[in-house]
Amino acid sequence: MSWVSLETSQELYVRKIKDGTVIDHITSGFALDVLKILMINGKDGEAVTAAMNVASKRQTRKDIVKIQNRELKPAEVDKIALIAPNATINIIRDYAVVSKKTVELPTIIKGIIRCDNPSCISNTREPVDPKFRVDHREPVILRCSYCGHFIEREDVLKQF
Amino acid sequence: MSWVSLETSQELYVRKIKDGTVIDHITSGFALDVLKILMINGKDGEAVTAAMNVASKRQTRKDIVKIQNRELKPAEVDKIALIAPNATINIIRDYAVVSKKTVELPTIIKGIIRCDNPSCISNTREPVDPKFRVDHREPVILRCSYCGHFIEREDVLKQF
């Protein structure tokens, strides 16, 4: 019944969730940013685990986020891809992993991020939607398709 | 060697840490506030786990925070006591729990919180240190010993 048991031996064992999402292979140190993207602060009563800077086979270190009773919307996955381009999204239903996908960071980013150059045409009254080319993948650097302004990961995070 | 392993069965097993601190029995939903008090954002590379809203014997639900290579300062423990008065601080050295203490919420709080009434004498140039009586334990309500102003948990959190 207990979802986490803390033994005297100080092992922390987080049991299976019935339904929800496990986001694995998050860029190490960015689990709390993923929670922010998903607007999770723990106050809604659903079980959530965030493990930061843990050993991994694929990367030196990684973060993991596990969320009970929640599946992610495509717009949320697109935001996660910008800061954790190697993350995998595992959907859990009835205790089983029913889907496992790596997030996709496309070459062109539309509709997620604003250009932070105030004089960019995408920030005027012109009917122009923000559009960026991915200049560097990790850490992400975006280049505005209109004004050429560069946006780095820290600036992306400020918009989430 | 692996500190966390995510099996296909989606179990999340967080292994022992050699040295560090486990903060158990945190008021459910407040693990991220504890991380904020400790100024932990995951970016320093140390392993940290936050488990929110998990089943507990003592409480209906609780949060747990586990931090590698860190022991808490008394001032940090005093802040945690204000938002999680039933938390226990387990100090881990060389894989063993060497100390297990419940935080203490004293009757009088000095030097942690400012009074948020701008006309309170403790906010003037008078040499008066802020002082509060604990009016309610959980959720905490503090009453200023000078002006009688009440400070609730949400206001306390804004100061951390």
Short mmCIF file of C-alpha atoms in Angstrom, two decimals:
data_model
loop_
_atom_site.label_atom_id
_atom_site.label_comp_id
_atom_site.label_asym_id
_atom_site.label_seq_id
_atom_site.Cartn_x
_atom_site.Cartn_y
_atom_site.Cartn_z
CA MET A 1 0.00 0.00 0.00
CA SER A 2 2.81 2.37 0.90
CA TRP A 3 4.12 4.13 -2.16
CA VAL A 4 7.45 5.07 -0.63
CA SER A 5 9.09 3.31 2.28
CA LEU A 6 12.08 4.77 4.05
CA GLU A 7 13.93 1.98 5.80
CA THR A 8 16.41 2.43 8.62
CA SER A 9 18.90 1.49 5.95
CA GLN A 10 17.81 4.81 4.34
CA GLU A 11 16.90 3.24 1.03
CA LEU A 12 14.15 5.04 -0.80
CA TYR A 13 11.95 2.74 -2.81
CA VAL A 14 9.35 4.35 -5.01
CA ARG A 15 6.74 1.80 -6.05
CA LYS A 16 4.95 1.47 -9.34
CA ILE A 17 2.26 3.96 -10.21
CA LYS A 18 -1.00 2.66 -11.68
CA ASP A 19 -1.42 5.45 -14.20
CA GLY A 20 0.77 8.39 -15.09
CA THR A 21 3.98 9.41 -16.83
CA VAL A 22 7.68 8.79 -16.26
CA ILE A 23 9.96 11.33 -17.92
CA ASP A 24 13.41 9.73 -18.08
CA HIS A 25 16.80 10.89 -19.41
CA ILE A 26 16.11 14.53 -18.58
CA THR A 27 19.26 16.66 -18.90
CA SER A 28 20.83 16.48 -15.44
CA GLY A 29 19.82 19.34 -13.19
CA PHE A 30 16.65 20.21 -15.09
CA ALA A 31 13.98 18.13 -13.31
CA LEU A 32 12.64 21.15 -11.41
CA ASP A 33 12.38 23.10 -14.69
CA VAL A 34 10.34 20.21 -16.14
CA LEU A 35 8.03 20.41 -13.10
CA LYS A 36 7.71 24.17 -13.71
CA ILE A 37 6.80 23.58 -17.38
CA LEU A 38 4.11 21.13 -16.20
CA MET A 39 3.00 23.65 -13.53
CA ILE A 40 3.49 21.00 -10.81
CA ASN A 41 4.18 22.35 -7.32
CA GLY A 42 3.05 19.30 -5.33
CA LYS A 43 -0.01 21.07 -3.91
CA ASP A 44 -2.63 19.11 -5.89
CA GLY A 45 -2.14 15.93 -3.85
CA GLU A 46 -0.93 13.71 -6.71
CA ALA A 47 2.22 11.64 -6.17
CA VAL A 48 5.26 13.12 -7.94
CA THR A 49 8.92 12.13 -7.69
CA ALA A 50 11.84 14.15 -9.02
CA ALA A 51 15.28 12.52 -8.96
CA MET A 52 18.18 14.79 -9.89
CA ASN A 53 21.77 14.06 -10.92
CA VAL A 54 21.52 10.28 -10.78
CA ALA A 55 23.88 7.86 -12.50
CA SER A 56 22.82 6.74 -15.97
CA LYS A 57 24.13 4.34 -18.58
CA ARG A 58 23.41 6.62 -21.56
CA GLN A 59 24.54 9.88 -20.03
CA THR A 60 26.95 10.56 -17.19
CA ARG A 61 24.08 11.88 -15.09
CA LYS A 62 20.40 12.40 -15.67
CA ASP A 63 17.20 13.52 -13.98
CA ILE A 64 13.92 11.57 -13.78
CA VAL A 65 10.41 12.85 -13.08
CA LYS A 66 7.53 10.50 -12.25
CA ILE A 67 3.97 11.83 -12.11
CA GLN A 68 0.87 9.97 -11.01
CA ASN A 69 -2.42 10.37 -12.88
CA ARG A 70 -1.15 12.68 -15.57
CA GLU A 71 -0.41 12.34 -19.27
CA LEU A 72 1.35 15.15 -21.10
CA LYS A 73 -0.11 17.41 -23.77
CA PRO A 74 1.85 17.81 -27.03
CA ALA A 75 2.57 21.48 -26.17
CA GLU A 76 4.10 20.39 -22.84
CA VAL A 77 6.28 17.76 -24.56
CA ASP A 78 7.46 20.43 -27.07
CA LYS A 79 8.57 22.68 -24.20
CA ILE A 80 10.40 19.82 -22.45
CA ALA A 81 12.24 19.02 -25.72
CA LEU A 82 13.74 22.52 -25.71
CA ILE A 83 15.54 22.02 -22.39
CA ALA A 84 15.89 18.21 -22.36
CA PRO A 85 16.21 17.04 -25.99
CA ASN A 86 17.08 13.45 -24.98
CA ALA A 87 14.18 12.96 -22.59
CA THR A 88 11.93 9.91 -23.00
CA ILE A 89 8.24 10.04 -22.16
CA ASN A 90 6.91 6.76 -20.76
CA ILE A 91 3.15 6.57 -20.43
CA ILE A 92 1.92 4.21 -17.71
CA ARG A 93 -1.55 2.72 -17.76
CA ASP A 94 -2.73 0.04 -15.36
CA TYR A 95 0.86 -0.46 -14.03
CA ALA A 96 2.35 -1.10 -17.50
CA VAL A 97 4.45 1.09 -19.82
CA VAL A 98 2.10 1.39 -22.81
CA SER A 99 4.17 3.94 -24.75
CA LYS A 100 7.81 5.03 -24.72
CA LYS A 101 8.86 7.92 -26.94
CA THR A 102 11.85 10.22 -27.13
CA VAL A 103 10.91 13.88 -27.30
CA GLU A 104 11.56 15.55 -30.65
CA LEU A 105 13.35 18.85 -31.03
CA PRO A 106 12.42 20.00 -34.54
CA THR A 107 14.69 22.21 -36.70
CA ILE A 108 12.11 24.99 -36.70
CA ILE A 109 10.33 26.10 -33.51
CA LYS A 110 6.97 27.83 -33.87
CA GLY A 111 4.48 29.07 -31.31
CA ILE A 112 6.28 28.08 -28.08
CA ILE A 113 8.71 30.94 -27.50
CA ARG A 114 8.54 34.69 -28.07
CA CYS A 115 11.49 36.60 -29.50
CA ASP A 116 12.92 38.71 -26.67
CA ASN A 117 14.13 41.44 -29.01
CA PRO A 118 11.45 44.11 -28.48
CA SER A 119 11.95 45.62 -31.93
CA CYS A 120 11.53 42.25 -33.74
CA ILE A 121 8.63 42.33 -36.21
CA SER A 122 7.07 39.37 -34.32
CA ASN A 123 6.63 41.70 -31.33
CA THR A 124 4.78 44.40 -33.29
CA ARG A 125 1.15 44.50 -34.34
CA GLU A 126 2.05 42.74 -37.59
CA PRO A 127 0.32 39.35 -37.98
CA VAL A 128 3.63 37.46 -37.70
CA ASP A 129 4.01 34.41 -35.45
CA PRO A 130 7.36 33.91 -33.69
CA LYS A 131 9.60 31.42 -35.52
CA PHE A 132 13.09 30.18 -34.70
CA ARG A 133 15.73 27.92 -36.22
CA VAL A 134 17.51 25.61 -33.76
CA ASP A 135 21.12 26.81 -33.92
CA HIS A 136 22.43 24.47 -31.18
CA ARG A 137 20.71 21.47 -29.70
CA GLU A 138 21.99 21.09 -26.13
CA PRO A 139 22.15 23.51 -24.47
CA VAL A 140 19.58 24.88 -26.86
CA ILE A 141 20.27 28.08 -28.82
CA LEU A 142 17.47 29.42 -31.01
CA ARG A 143 17.85 32.01 -33.76
CA CYS A 144 14.86 34.19 -34.64
CA SER A 145 13.89 33.70 -38.29
CA TYR A 146 12.89 37.37 -38.55
CA CYS A 147 15.48 39.48 -36.72
CA GLY A 148 18.33 36.98 -36.28
CA HIS A 149 18.34 37.44 -32.50
CA PHE A 150 19.73 34.49 -30.51
CA ILE A 151 17.84 33.03 -27.53
CA GLU A 152 19.72 30.80 -25.10
CA ARG A 153 18.40 28.14 -22.72
CA GLU A 154 18.29 30.49 -19.72
CA ASP A 155 16.12 32.93 -21.73
CA VAL A 156 13.86 30.07 -22.88
CA LEU A 157 13.40 28.99 -19.23
CA LYS A 158 12.36 32.53 -18.24
CA GLN A 159 9.38 32.20 -20.59
CA PHE A 160 8.11 28.98 -18.94
CA MET B 1 26.97 1.75 -9.07
CA SER B 2 23.73 3.10 -10.52
CA TRP B 3 21.97 5.31 -8.03
CA VAL B 4 18.58 5.10 -9.68
CA SER B 5 17.43 2.36 -12.00
CA LEU B 6 14.26 2.63 -14.01
CA GLU B 7 13.12 -0.84 -14.99
CA THR B 8 10.70 -1.62 -17.77
CA SER B 9 8.36 -2.40 -14.90
CA GLN B 10 8.64 1.36 -14.18
CA GLU B 11 9.79 0.92 -10.60
CA LEU B 12 12.03 3.69 -9.37
CA TYR B 13 14.60 2.50 -6.89
CA VAL B 14 16.72 5.13 -5.25
CA ARG B 15 19.79 3.57 -3.67
CA LYS B 16 21.54 4.51 -0.46
CA ILE B 17 23.61 7.65 -0.35
CA LYS B 18 27.01 7.51 1.33
CA ASP B 19 26.75 10.89 3.03
CA GLY B 20 23.94 13.40 3.18
CA THR B 21 20.54 14.13 4.68
CA VAL B 22 17.08 12.59 4.40
CA ILE B 23 14.25 14.93 5.42
CA ASP B 24 11.22 12.73 6.08
CA HIS B 25 7.63 13.45 7.16
CA ILE B 26 7.53 16.80 5.39
CA THR B 27 4.00 18.22 5.23
CA SER B 28 2.60 16.80 1.98
CA GLY B 29 3.03 19.14 -0.96
CA PHE B 30 5.90 21.13 0.56
CA ALA B 31 9.01 19.27 -0.70
CA LEU B 32 9.71 21.91 -3.35
CA ASP B 33 9.46 24.65 -0.71
CA VAL B 34 12.03 22.75 1.38
CA LEU B 35 14.33 22.64 -1.67
CA LYS B 36 13.82 26.40 -2.07
CA ILE B 37 14.73 27.00 1.60
CA LEU B 38 17.91 24.96 1.02
CA MET B 39 18.54 26.87 -2.25
CA ILE B 40 18.70 23.58 -4.16
CA ASN B 41 17.85 23.79 -7.86
CA GLY B 42 19.66 20.65 -9.02
CA LYS B 43 22.31 22.58 -10.94
CA ASP B 44 25.24 21.81 -8.59
CA GLY B 45 25.48 18.18 -9.72
CA GLU B 46 24.69 16.57 -6.35
CA ALA B 47 22.07 13.82 -6.24
CA VAL B 48 18.75 15.03 -4.83
CA THR B 49 15.39 13.25 -4.70
CA ALA B 50 12.06 14.87 -3.86
CA ALA B 51 9.05 12.57 -3.40
CA MET B 52 5.71 14.34 -3.01
CA ASN B 53 2.34 13.14 -1.72
CA VAL B 54 3.39 9.62 -0.87
CA ALA B 55 1.56 7.28 1.51
CA SER B 56 2.74 7.37 5.10
CA LYS B 57 1.92 5.52 8.30
CA ARG B 58 2.05 8.59 10.55
CA GLN B 59 0.27 11.02 8.25
CA THR B 60 -2.16 10.41 5.43
CA ARG B 61 0.42 11.69 2.96
CA LYS B 62 3.89 13.13 3.27
CA ASP B 63 6.82 14.41 1.25
CA ILE B 64 10.44 13.24 1.46
CA VAL B 65 13.63 15.00 0.35
CA LYS B 66 16.96 13.20 0.07
CA ILE B 67 20.16 15.17 -0.50
CA GLN B 68 23.62 13.80 -1.18
CA ASN B 69 26.69 15.38 0.43
CA ARG B 70 24.88 17.98 2.46
CA GLU B 71 24.13 18.45 6.15
CA LEU B 72 21.76 21.21 7.22
CA LYS B 73 22.61 24.34 9.16
CA PRO B 74 20.52 25.15 12.27
CA ALA B 75 19.07 28.22 10.50
CA GLU B 76 17.90 26.00 7.62
CA VAL B 77 16.27 23.52 10.02
CA ASP B 78 14.48 26.42 11.79
CA LYS B 79 13.00 27.56 8.47
CA ILE B 80 11.87 24.02 7.57
CA ALA B 81 10.16 23.74 11.00
CA LEU B 82 7.94 26.71 10.12
CA ILE B 83 6.39 24.98 7.10
CA ALA B 84 6.86 21.30 8.06
CA PRO B 85 6.70 21.08 11.90
CA ASN B 86 6.64 17.25 11.88
CA ALA B 87 9.66 16.78 9.61
CA THR B 88 12.49 14.51 10.74
CA ILE B 89 16.09 15.19 9.79
CA ASN B 90 18.14 12.03 9.25
CA ILE B 91 21.86 12.57 8.87
CA ILE B 92 23.64 9.90 6.83
CA ARG B 93 27.38 9.27 7.17
CA ASP B 94 29.16 6.38 5.52
CA TYR B 95 25.81 4.80 4.47
CA ALA B 96 24.39 4.76 8.03
CA VAL B 97 21.80 6.98 9.75
CA VAL B 98 23.94 8.55 12.49
CA SER B 99 21.32 11.01 13.75
CA LYS B 100 17.53 11.25 13.55
CA LYS B 101 15.81 14.33 14.97
CA THR B 102 12.39 15.90 14.64
CA VAL B 103 12.52 19.60 13.81
CA GLU B 104 11.42 21.91 16.63
CA LEU B 105 8.96 24.72 16.20
CA PRO B 106 9.54 26.92 19.26
CA THR B 107 6.78 29.06 20.86
CA ILE B 108 8.71 32.25 20.06
CA ILE B 109 10.30 32.84 16.62
CA LYS B 110 13.19 35.29 16.41
CA GLY B 111 15.43 36.31 13.54
CA ILE B 112 13.97 34.15 10.73
CA ILE B 113 11.00 36.19 9.51
CA ARG B 114 10.36 39.91 9.09
CA CYS B 115 7.02 41.44 10.06
CA ASP B 116 5.25 42.39 6.83
CA ASN B 117 3.42 45.32 8.42
CA PRO B 118 5.50 48.25 7.12
CA SER B 119 4.58 50.47 10.11
CA CYS B 120 5.66 47.86 12.71
CA ILE B 121 8.42 49.21 14.99
CA SER B 122 10.62 46.25 13.88
CA ASN B 123 10.63 47.76 10.37
CA THR B 124 11.83 51.20 11.50
CA ARG B 125 15.32 52.33 12.38
CA GLU B 126 14.74 51.35 16.00
CA PRO B 127 17.13 48.61 17.19
CA VAL B 128 14.31 46.06 17.52
CA ASP B 129 14.64 42.52 16.15
CA PRO B 130 11.52 40.87 14.69
CA LYS B 131 9.83 38.53 17.16
CA PHE B 132 6.71 36.40 16.81
CA ARG B 133 4.58 34.13 18.94
CA VAL B 134 3.40 30.92 17.22
CA ASP B 135 -0.39 31.32 17.17
CA HIS B 136 -1.10 28.13 15.16
CA ARG B 137 1.26 25.27 14.46
CA GLU B 138 0.18 23.72 11.15
CA PRO B 139 -0.44 25.53 8.93
CA VAL B 140 1.70 27.99 10.80
CA ILE B 141 0.29 31.36 11.88
CA LEU B 142 2.69 33.79 13.56
CA ARG B 143 1.69 36.87 15.56
CA CYS B 144 4.11 39.79 15.76
CA SER B 145 5.09 40.47 19.38
CA TYR B 146 5.26 44.23 18.65
CA CYS B 147 2.32 45.19 16.42
CA GLY B 148 0.09 42.11 16.73
CA HIS B 149 0.08 41.58 12.94
CA PHE B 150 -0.60 37.96 11.84
CA ILE B 151 1.63 36.22 9.30
CA GLU B 152 0.36 33.07 7.58
CA ARG B 153 2.26 30.23 5.91
CA GLU B 154 1.94 31.69 2.42
CA ASP B 155 3.50 34.95 3.65
CA VAL B 156 6.28 33.06 5.42
CA LEU B 157 7.05 31.18 2.16
CA LYS B 158 7.34 34.48 0.27
CA GLN B 159 10.27 35.42 2.52
CA PHE B 160 12.23 32.23 1.73
#
